[in-house]
Coordinates of C-alpha atoms and ligand atoms in Angstrom, one line a residue:
M1 CA -60.2 61.6 47.9
K2 CA -59.4 61.1 51.6
Y3 CA -61.6 63.2 53.8
Y4 CA -59.9 65.6 56.1
P5 CA -62.6 67.0 58.5
A6 CA -60.5 69.8 59.9
V7 CA -59.5 71.0 56.4
A8 CA -63.0 70.6 55.0
G9 CA -64.4 72.3 58.0
F10 CA -62.1 75.3 57.5
F11 CA -63.1 75.7 53.8
L12 CA -66.8 75.2 54.5
K13 CA -66.7 77.7 57.3
K14 CA -64.9 80.2 55.1
M15 CA -67.3 79.6 52.2
N16 CA -70.5 79.4 54.2
K17 CA -69.8 82.4 56.2
F18 CA -69.5 85.0 53.5
N19 CA -69.9 83.4 50.1
F20 CA -71.0 86.2 47.8
K21 CA -70.0 84.7 44.5
G22 CA -72.9 84.5 42.1
R23 CA -75.2 86.2 44.7
D24 CA -78.0 88.6 43.8
I25 CA -78.2 91.9 45.7
I26 CA -81.9 92.6 45.6
D27 CA -83.2 93.2 49.1
I28 CA -81.5 94.4 52.2
N29 CA -83.4 91.8 54.2
D30 CA -81.3 89.1 52.5
F31 CA -78.2 90.3 54.4
S32 CA -77.4 89.4 58.0
K33 CA -75.7 92.0 60.2
E34 CA -72.4 90.1 59.9
E35 CA -72.6 90.1 56.1
L36 CA -73.3 93.9 56.1
L37 CA -70.3 94.5 58.3
F38 CA -68.2 92.3 56.1
I39 CA -69.2 94.3 53.0
L40 CA -68.3 97.5 54.8
K41 CA -64.9 96.0 55.7
M42 CA -64.3 95.0 52.1
A43 CA -65.2 98.5 50.8
K44 CA -62.3 99.9 52.8
K45 CA -59.9 98.2 50.3
F46 CA -61.1 100.6 47.7
D47 CA -61.2 103.8 49.8
P48 CA -58.1 106.0 49.5
E49 CA -58.6 107.1 53.1
Y50 CA -57.7 103.6 54.2
V51 CA -55.6 102.3 51.3
K52 CA -52.7 104.4 50.0
S53 CA -52.3 102.8 46.6
D54 CA -55.3 101.1 44.8
R55 CA -53.3 99.9 41.8
S56 CA -53.8 96.3 42.7
N57 CA -57.6 96.8 42.4
Y58 CA -57.4 97.7 38.7
T59 CA -57.3 94.1 37.5
I60 CA -59.5 92.5 40.1
A61 CA -62.3 91.8 37.6
Q62 CA -60.5 92.1 34.3
G63 CA -62.3 90.3 31.5
K64 CA -65.7 90.6 33.2
I65 CA -68.6 92.7 31.8
A66 CA -71.2 94.7 33.8
G67 CA -74.6 95.0 32.1
L68 CA -76.4 98.2 33.1
L69 CA -80.1 98.3 32.6
F70 CA -81.4 101.7 33.7
F71 CA -85.1 101.9 33.0
E72 CA -85.3 104.9 35.2
Q73 CA -83.1 108.1 35.5
S74 CA -80.1 108.2 37.6
T75 CA -76.9 110.2 38.0
R76 CA -75.0 108.9 41.1
T77 CA -76.0 105.3 41.0
E78 CA -75.4 104.8 37.3
Q79 CA -72.2 106.8 37.1
S80 CA -70.7 105.3 40.3
F81 CA -71.5 101.8 39.1
R82 CA -69.8 102.7 35.8
S83 CA -66.8 104.1 37.5
A84 CA -66.6 101.3 40.1
A85 CA -66.8 98.6 37.3
Q86 CA -64.0 100.3 35.3
K87 CA -61.9 100.9 38.4
I88 CA -61.7 97.1 39.0
G89 CA -61.0 96.4 35.3
M90 CA -64.5 95.5 34.0
G91 CA -66.0 96.5 30.7
I92 CA -69.5 97.9 30.5
I93 CA -72.5 97.4 28.3
G94 CA -76.1 98.6 28.7
F95 CA -78.5 101.4 28.4
N96 CA -80.1 104.2 30.4
D97 CA -82.8 105.1 27.8
P98 CA -85.0 102.0 27.2
Q99 CA -86.5 103.8 24.2
S100 CA -83.2 103.4 22.4
T101 CA -83.5 99.6 22.7
S102 CA -85.8 96.9 21.3
I103 CA -88.1 97.6 24.2
H104 CA -89.3 100.4 22.0
K105 CA -90.3 97.7 19.5
G106 CA -92.3 95.9 22.1
E107 CA -89.6 93.4 23.4
S108 CA -90.7 91.9 26.8
F109 CA -88.8 92.5 30.0
P110 CA -87.8 88.9 30.5
D111 CA -86.5 88.7 26.9
T112 CA -84.4 91.9 27.5
I113 CA -83.0 90.4 30.6
R114 CA -82.2 87.0 28.9
I115 CA -80.3 88.8 26.2
M116 CA -78.3 90.9 28.6
D117 CA -77.7 87.8 30.7
S118 CA -75.8 86.2 27.8
Y119 CA -73.6 89.2 27.1
A120 CA -72.6 90.2 30.6
D121 CA -71.2 88.7 33.8
C122 CA -73.5 90.6 36.2
L123 CA -76.5 92.9 35.7
I124 CA -77.2 96.2 37.5
I125 CA -80.9 97.2 37.1
R126 CA -82.9 100.2 38.0
H127 CA -86.6 100.1 37.3
P128 CA -89.7 102.2 38.3
K129 CA -91.6 99.1 39.3
G130 CA -91.2 97.6 42.8
G131 CA -90.1 94.0 42.4
A132 CA -88.5 94.4 39.0
A133 CA -85.0 93.5 40.2
K134 CA -86.3 90.3 41.7
D135 CA -88.1 89.5 38.5
A136 CA -84.9 90.0 36.6
A137 CA -83.0 87.8 39.0
E138 CA -85.4 85.0 38.4
V139 CA -84.7 85.1 34.7
A140 CA -81.0 85.8 34.8
A141 CA -78.4 83.1 35.6
I142 CA -75.7 85.8 36.4
P143 CA -75.8 87.9 39.6
V144 CA -78.3 90.8 39.5
I145 CA -77.8 94.0 41.6
N146 CA -80.8 96.1 42.4
A147 CA -80.0 99.7 41.7
G148 CA -83.5 100.9 42.9
D149 CA -86.8 99.3 42.2
G150 CA -89.7 101.8 42.4
P151 CA -90.6 102.8 46.0
N152 CA -89.4 99.4 47.2
Q153 CA -85.6 99.3 47.9
H154 CA -82.2 100.5 47.0
P155 CA -79.8 98.2 48.8
T156 CA -76.5 99.5 47.4
Q157 CA -77.5 103.0 48.5
T158 CA -78.2 101.6 52.0
I159 CA -74.8 100.0 52.2
L160 CA -73.1 103.2 51.2
D161 CA -75.2 105.0 53.8
L162 CA -74.1 102.5 56.5
Y163 CA -70.5 102.9 55.4
T164 CA -70.7 106.7 55.7
I165 CA -72.2 106.5 59.1
Q166 CA -69.6 104.0 60.3
K167 CA -66.8 106.1 58.8
V168 CA -68.0 109.4 60.3
A169 CA -69.2 108.2 63.7
G170 CA -66.6 105.4 64.1
K171 CA -69.4 103.0 65.0
L172 CA -72.8 101.8 64.2
E173 CA -74.0 101.0 67.7
G174 CA -75.4 103.4 70.2
I175 CA -76.3 106.3 67.9
T176 CA -79.5 108.1 66.9
V177 CA -80.5 108.6 63.3
A178 CA -83.4 110.7 62.1
L179 CA -84.9 110.0 58.7
M180 CA -86.9 112.9 57.2
G181 CA -89.0 113.9 54.2
D182 CA -90.7 111.4 52.0
L183 CA -90.7 108.2 54.1
K184 CA -93.6 106.7 52.2
Y185 CA -92.2 106.6 48.7
G186 CA -88.5 107.0 49.5
R187 CA -86.8 103.6 48.8
T188 CA -83.5 104.8 50.4
V189 CA -85.1 105.3 53.8
H190 CA -87.0 102.0 53.7
A191 CA -83.9 99.9 53.2
L192 CA -81.8 102.1 55.5
S193 CA -84.3 101.7 58.4
I194 CA -84.1 97.9 58.0
A195 CA -80.3 97.9 57.9
L196 CA -80.0 100.1 60.9
S197 CA -82.4 97.9 62.8
H198 CA -79.6 95.3 63.1
F199 CA -77.8 97.7 65.4
N200 CA -78.6 99.4 68.6
V201 CA -79.7 102.6 66.8
K202 CA -82.6 104.8 67.8
Q203 CA -84.5 105.9 64.7
I204 CA -86.7 109.0 64.5
F205 CA -89.1 109.4 61.6
I206 CA -89.9 112.9 60.6
S207 CA -92.5 113.6 57.9
H208 CA -96.0 114.8 57.1
P209 CA -98.5 112.1 58.2
S210 CA -99.3 111.5 54.5
L211 CA -95.7 110.6 53.8
A212 CA -95.1 108.6 57.0
M213 CA -92.9 105.5 57.2
P214 CA -95.1 102.5 56.2
Q215 CA -96.1 100.3 59.1
E216 CA -94.3 97.3 57.8
Y217 CA -90.9 99.0 58.5
L218 CA -92.0 100.1 62.0
N219 CA -93.0 96.5 62.7
I220 CA -89.5 95.3 61.9
L221 CA -88.2 97.7 64.6
K222 CA -90.8 96.4 67.1
T223 CA -89.8 92.8 66.4
R224 CA -86.2 93.6 66.9
N225 CA -86.9 95.6 70.0
R226 CA -85.4 98.9 68.7
K227 CA -86.3 102.3 69.9
Y228 CA -88.1 104.7 67.5
E229 CA -90.1 107.8 67.5
V230 CA -92.5 109.4 64.9
W231 CA -92.5 113.2 64.6
E232 CA -94.8 115.2 62.5
K233 CA -92.5 118.2 62.4
L234 CA -88.8 118.9 62.9
S235 CA -88.5 119.6 66.5
M236 CA -86.5 122.7 67.4
D237 CA -84.5 120.5 69.7
L238 CA -82.6 117.8 68.0
E239 CA -80.9 116.8 71.2
G240 CA -79.2 113.5 70.9
V241 CA -79.6 113.2 67.1
D242 CA -76.3 112.2 65.5
F243 CA -77.4 112.0 61.9
L244 CA -80.3 113.6 60.1
Y245 CA -81.0 111.9 56.8
Q246 CA -82.9 114.3 54.6
T247 CA -84.8 113.1 51.5
R248 CA -86.5 114.5 48.4
V249 CA -90.3 114.3 48.1
Q250 CA -90.6 111.7 45.3
K251 CA -92.7 113.6 42.8
E252 CA -92.6 110.9 40.2
R253 CA -94.4 108.4 42.6
F254 CA -97.5 110.6 43.2
A255 CA -100.6 109.7 41.3
N256 CA -102.0 113.2 42.1
L257 CA -99.7 116.1 41.5
N258 CA -101.8 118.5 43.6
E259 CA -101.1 116.3 46.6
Y260 CA -97.4 116.6 45.8
K261 CA -97.6 120.4 45.6
K262 CA -99.4 120.6 49.0
I263 CA -96.6 118.9 50.9
K264 CA -93.4 119.3 48.8
D265 CA -92.1 122.3 50.8
L266 CA -93.0 121.2 54.3
F267 CA -89.6 119.8 55.3
I268 CA -87.0 122.2 53.9
L269 CA -83.6 122.8 55.7
D270 CA -82.7 126.4 55.2
K271 CA -79.7 128.4 56.4
S272 CA -81.1 128.4 60.0
F273 CA -80.2 124.7 60.2
K274 CA -76.5 125.7 60.5
K275 CA -76.9 125.9 64.2
Y276 CA -77.6 122.2 64.4
L277 CA -74.6 121.4 62.2
D278 CA -72.5 123.6 64.5
R279 CA -73.8 121.5 67.4
G280 CA -72.5 118.3 65.7
V281 CA -75.6 116.9 63.9
K282 CA -74.4 115.3 60.6
L283 CA -76.6 116.0 57.6
M284 CA -77.0 113.2 55.0
H285 CA -79.0 113.0 51.8
P286 CA -79.0 110.3 49.1
L287 CA -79.3 113.1 46.5
P288 CA -80.5 114.4 44.1
R289 CA -81.9 117.3 46.2
V290 CA -84.4 119.7 44.8
N291 CA -84.8 122.5 47.3
E292 CA -84.8 120.5 50.6
I293 CA -81.3 121.6 51.6
D294 CA -80.1 125.1 51.1
P295 CA -76.7 125.0 49.2
E296 CA -75.4 127.5 51.7
L297 CA -75.1 124.6 54.2
D298 CA -72.8 122.6 51.8
A299 CA -69.5 124.0 53.0
H300 CA -70.2 123.0 56.6
P301 CA -68.0 120.0 57.6
N302 CA -71.0 118.3 59.1
A303 CA -72.9 118.5 55.8
I304 CA -71.7 115.1 54.5
Y305 CA -73.9 114.3 51.5
F306 CA -71.2 114.7 48.9
Q307 CA -68.8 112.6 50.9
Q308 CA -71.7 110.1 51.2
A309 CA -72.1 110.0 47.4
R310 CA -68.4 109.4 46.9
N311 CA -68.5 106.5 49.3
G312 CA -70.9 104.8 46.8
L313 CA -67.9 104.2 44.6
Y314 CA -66.1 102.1 47.1
I315 CA -69.0 100.0 48.2
R316 CA -69.9 99.3 44.6
E317 CA -66.4 98.3 43.7
A318 CA -66.5 95.9 46.7
L319 CA -70.0 94.5 45.8
L320 CA -69.1 93.9 42.1
A321 CA -65.8 92.1 43.1
L322 CA -67.7 90.0 45.7
V323 CA -70.5 88.8 43.4
L324 CA -68.0 88.0 40.7
G325 CA -66.1 85.9 43.3
R326 CA -63.0 88.1 42.9
L327 CA -62.6 89.2 46.5
Ligands
LIG1 C1 -82.2 108.1 45.3 C2 -83.0 107.2 44.5 O1 -82.9 107.1 43.3 O2 -83.8 106.5 45.2 N1 -81.1 108.6 44.7 C3 -80.0 107.9 44.6 O3 -80.0 106.8 44.1 N2 -78.9 108.4 45.1 C4 -83.0 109.2 46.0 C5 -84.0 110.0 45.2 O4 -84.1 109.8 44.0 O5 -84.6 110.8 45.8

């Protein structure tokens, strides 16, 4: 075939720039700023606030199967992936109780992955062990999406968090985001901090010293020359804070439950937090919450955690369509 450099260049550029087909979504570090912004743009195609009719989305991935492997409990992540997959025409197989599978008989993790790999077109995995999604991706030929691996990462949550911030603030540059609660074991805050570090965002880390943000994440901010502060308590003055991202103390990750009990109630937002919401601070939370946000705050327009959870649907529709090469 005759070589047409201009045409080839165009296709190469198009493909190289954002080629998500067949790609694993394991670690937020694997995505450039431009790729993250591209995913956010794609998610708008599925968001009724931007698109009046989403009928054309129903057949995007018809004939494809999502394999869900939930080795750890979930409500939002699992159900929104199920919903997202079906909204773009996919079928679903999988489990959320490993004891109901042959794992109960002693089947190994790689064997389970291999089997699911041959029945599905992409795998969505949540596991209590950090690194499990990467291990699965090494065995599987089809794309693997990390739906949370132990205290490590939760990249799809991060993308929906970014989407929510961008939608509410209208931008991702020049804002201040405070992350609070369990910054040691909370995988959502780890990946969010990395993603925000691509942007001119000041980050404030608020936690008990024993649940502080691990140094490796602070180092990323230093390397990228981003401003950050570490607070040991919630200052009475949240001046300049645009978003406060509250998190649950991750009880299931504590080796010693007495340690958990000592610190579990130190960062609770009660009704008195309303005055900050009135001043314009937007309150986020990946959910589930235990007692760290008083439900009396829910009705406030700046309490945006339920809207945040809903946005998970749109970014998961976009991600599934992208890794299947259908967007
Ligand atoms: C988070 C998780 O599983 O890491 N939840 C979620 O996916 N929305 C947060 C948590 O469990 O505290």
